[in-house]
């Protein structure tokens, strides 16, 4: 593998654009047919995104929830690599950039957020839905789009707390990591 490819991959990982695009596609799937459902909590969004970033973990969830494992269409090269590292946090898999990414989406008018109690709800706006739909239709995002639907179908109905407990049950190796340690599954 050339150093140029490694640099390009590293630059893509540091780019907010890739992560924001993935989140838009996930929020599109989570919004339901009418596009009016919110993701209830940043922690829940992080857990759902974890399953997109680690497709081999999505397969385990699909197996446990009775979903079609083959529908995740995980490629051989995706089995031992991830497009982005996440760390062990108090509430499970986490990336410290979620608040920034949501802030970017709000600033661009692509999502709206509101707090209900202590829970931040995230919802695509109409322009956000249009852009998310356009991204989801791009061949480069076909896997992300497909898997976003699978994630929402498998765990989207769970509360953030239930999803956290489910992730810990399904991936006990995460529980044994120290806070702040990178997750490598």
Coordinates of C-alpha atoms in Angstrom, one line a residue:
X1 CA 0.0 0.0 0.0
X2 CA 1.4 3.4 -0.9
X3 CA 1.9 6.2 1.5
X4 CA -0.2 8.4 -0.8
X5 CA -3.2 6.1 -0.2
X6 CA -2.7 6.1 3.5
X7 CA -2.5 9.9 3.6
X8 CA -5.7 10.1 1.5
X9 CA -7.5 7.8 3.8
X10 CA -6.3 9.7 6.9
X11 CA -7.4 13.0 5.3
X12 CA -10.8 11.6 4.5
X13 CA -11.2 10.4 8.1
X14 CA -10.4 13.9 9.4
X15 CA -12.9 15.5 7.0
X16 CA -16.2 16.4 8.6
X17 CA -17.8 16.1 5.2
X18 CA -17.7 12.3 5.1
X19 CA -19.1 12.0 8.6
X20 CA -21.8 14.6 8.1
X21 CA -22.9 12.9 4.8
X22 CA -23.1 9.5 6.6
X23 CA -25.2 11.1 9.4
X24 CA -27.5 12.7 6.9
X25 CA -28.2 9.3 5.3
X26 CA -28.7 7.7 8.7
X27 CA -31.1 10.4 9.8
X28 CA -33.0 10.0 6.5
X29 CA -33.5 6.3 7.3
X30 CA -34.5 7.1 10.9
X31 CA -37.0 9.8 9.8
X32 CA -39.5 7.2 8.6
X33 CA -41.7 7.4 5.5
X34 CA -42.9 10.9 6.2
X35 CA -39.5 12.0 7.4
X36 CA -40.8 13.4 10.7
X37 CA -39.4 11.0 13.2
X38 CA -36.5 12.2 15.3
X39 CA -33.5 10.4 16.7
X40 CA -34.0 10.8 20.4
X41 CA -30.6 11.5 21.8
X42 CA -27.1 12.1 20.6
X43 CA -26.0 8.9 22.4
X44 CA -28.6 6.9 20.5
X45 CA -27.4 8.5 17.2
X46 CA -23.8 7.5 18.2
X47 CA -24.8 3.9 18.8
X48 CA -26.7 3.7 15.5
X49 CA -23.7 5.3 13.7
X50 CA -21.4 2.7 15.4
X51 CA -23.2 0.0 13.5
X52 CA -22.7 1.8 10.2
X53 CA -19.0 2.4 10.9
X54 CA -18.5 -1.2 12.0
X55 CA -20.5 -3.3 9.5
X56 CA -19.2 -6.5 10.9
X57 CA -20.9 -5.5 14.2
X58 CA -24.1 -4.8 12.2
X59 CA -24.0 -8.4 11.1
X60 CA -23.9 -9.5 14.7
X61 CA -26.9 -7.3 15.5
X62 CA -28.9 -8.6 12.6
X63 CA -28.2 -12.2 13.6
X64 CA -29.4 -11.4 17.2
X65 CA -32.5 -9.5 16.1
X66 CA -33.5 -12.0 13.4
X67 CA -32.5 -9.8 10.4
X68 CA -31.0 -11.0 7.2
X69 CA -27.2 -11.0 7.7
X70 CA -26.5 -11.2 4.0
X71 CA -28.5 -8.0 3.4
X72 CA -25.7 -6.0 5.1
X73 CA -23.4 -7.1 2.2
X74 CA -20.2 -6.7 4.2
X75 CA -17.2 -6.8 1.8
X76 CA -14.1 -8.8 2.7
X77 CA -12.0 -5.6 3.0
X78 CA -14.5 -4.2 5.6
X79 CA -14.1 -7.1 8.0
X80 CA -10.8 -6.0 9.5
X81 CA -10.9 -2.3 8.9
X82 CA -13.1 0.6 9.8
X83 CA -13.5 3.9 8.1
X84 CA -13.2 5.6 11.4
X85 CA -12.1 4.8 14.9
X86 CA -14.5 5.1 17.8
X87 CA -13.6 5.0 21.5
X88 CA -15.0 3.4 24.6
X89 CA -17.0 6.0 26.5
X90 CA -19.3 5.9 29.5
X91 CA -22.3 5.1 27.4
X92 CA -20.6 2.8 24.9
X93 CA -19.1 3.5 21.5
X94 CA -18.5 7.2 21.0
X95 CA -16.7 9.8 18.8
X96 CA -16.1 13.1 20.4
X97 CA -17.0 14.9 17.2
X98 CA -20.8 14.2 17.2
X99 CA -21.7 17.6 18.8
X100 CA -19.6 19.3 16.2
X101 CA -21.1 17.4 13.3
X102 CA -24.6 18.1 14.6
X103 CA -23.6 21.8 15.0
X104 CA -22.5 21.8 11.4
X105 CA -25.7 20.3 10.2
X106 CA -27.8 22.8 12.2
X107 CA -25.7 25.7 11.0
X108 CA -26.3 24.6 7.4
X109 CA -30.0 24.3 8.0
X110 CA -30.0 20.6 7.3
X111 CA -31.2 19.4 10.7
X112 CA -33.1 20.9 13.6
X113 CA -32.6 20.0 17.2
X114 CA -34.6 20.5 20.3
X115 CA -34.4 19.4 23.9
X116 CA -37.2 17.5 25.6
X117 CA -36.2 17.0 29.1
X118 CA -32.5 16.1 29.0
X119 CA -32.8 14.4 25.6
X120 CA -31.7 16.2 22.4
X121 CA -33.9 15.3 19.4
X122 CA -32.3 15.4 16.0
X123 CA -34.6 15.8 12.9
X124 CA -33.8 16.4 9.2
X125 CA -35.2 19.6 7.8
X126 CA -36.8 19.6 4.3
X127 CA -33.6 20.8 2.7
X128 CA -31.7 18.2 4.8
X129 CA -34.0 15.5 3.5
X130 CA -33.4 16.6 -0.1
X131 CA -29.7 16.5 0.3
X132 CA -29.7 13.3 2.3
X133 CA -31.8 11.7 -0.4
X134 CA -29.4 12.9 -3.1
X135 CA -26.4 11.5 -1.2
X136 CA -28.2 8.2 -0.5
X137 CA -28.7 7.7 -4.3
X138 CA -25.0 8.1 -5.1
X139 CA -23.3 4.8 -5.9
X140 CA -20.6 5.6 -3.4
X141 CA -23.1 5.7 -0.6
X142 CA -25.2 2.6 -1.6
X143 CA -23.8 0.5 1.2
X144 CA -24.3 3.3 3.8
X145 CA -27.8 3.9 2.6
X146 CA -28.7 0.2 2.6
X147 CA -27.1 -0.4 6.0
X148 CA -28.8 2.8 7.5
X149 CA -32.2 1.2 6.8
X150 CA -31.0 -2.1 8.3
X151 CA -29.8 -0.3 11.5
X152 CA -33.0 1.6 11.9
X153 CA -35.1 -1.5 11.3
X154 CA -33.0 -3.5 13.8
X155 CA -32.5 -1.0 16.7
X156 CA -34.2 2.3 15.8
X157 CA -37.2 1.4 17.9
X158 CA -35.1 1.1 21.1
X159 CA -34.6 3.9 23.6
X160 CA -31.1 5.2 24.0
X161 CA -30.8 3.3 27.3
X162 CA -32.1 0.1 25.9
X163 CA -29.8 0.4 22.9
X164 CA -26.8 1.0 25.2
X165 CA -27.6 -2.1 27.1
X166 CA -28.1 -4.0 23.9
X167 CA -24.7 -2.9 22.6
X168 CA -23.0 -3.9 25.8
X169 CA -24.8 -7.3 25.7
X170 CA -24.0 -7.9 22.0
X171 CA -20.4 -6.6 22.2
X172 CA -19.1 -7.5 25.7
X173 CA -15.5 -6.8 24.5
X174 CA -16.4 -3.1 24.6
X175 CA -17.3 -3.3 28.3
X176 CA -13.8 -4.5 29.1
X177 CA -12.1 -1.6 27.4
X178 CA -10.9 1.4 29.4
X179 CA -12.7 4.7 28.9
X180 CA -11.1 6.5 26.0
X181 CA -9.5 3.3 24.5
X182 CA -10.0 2.8 20.8
X183 CA -12.5 0.2 19.7
X184 CA -11.1 -2.4 17.4
X185 CA -13.6 -5.1 16.6

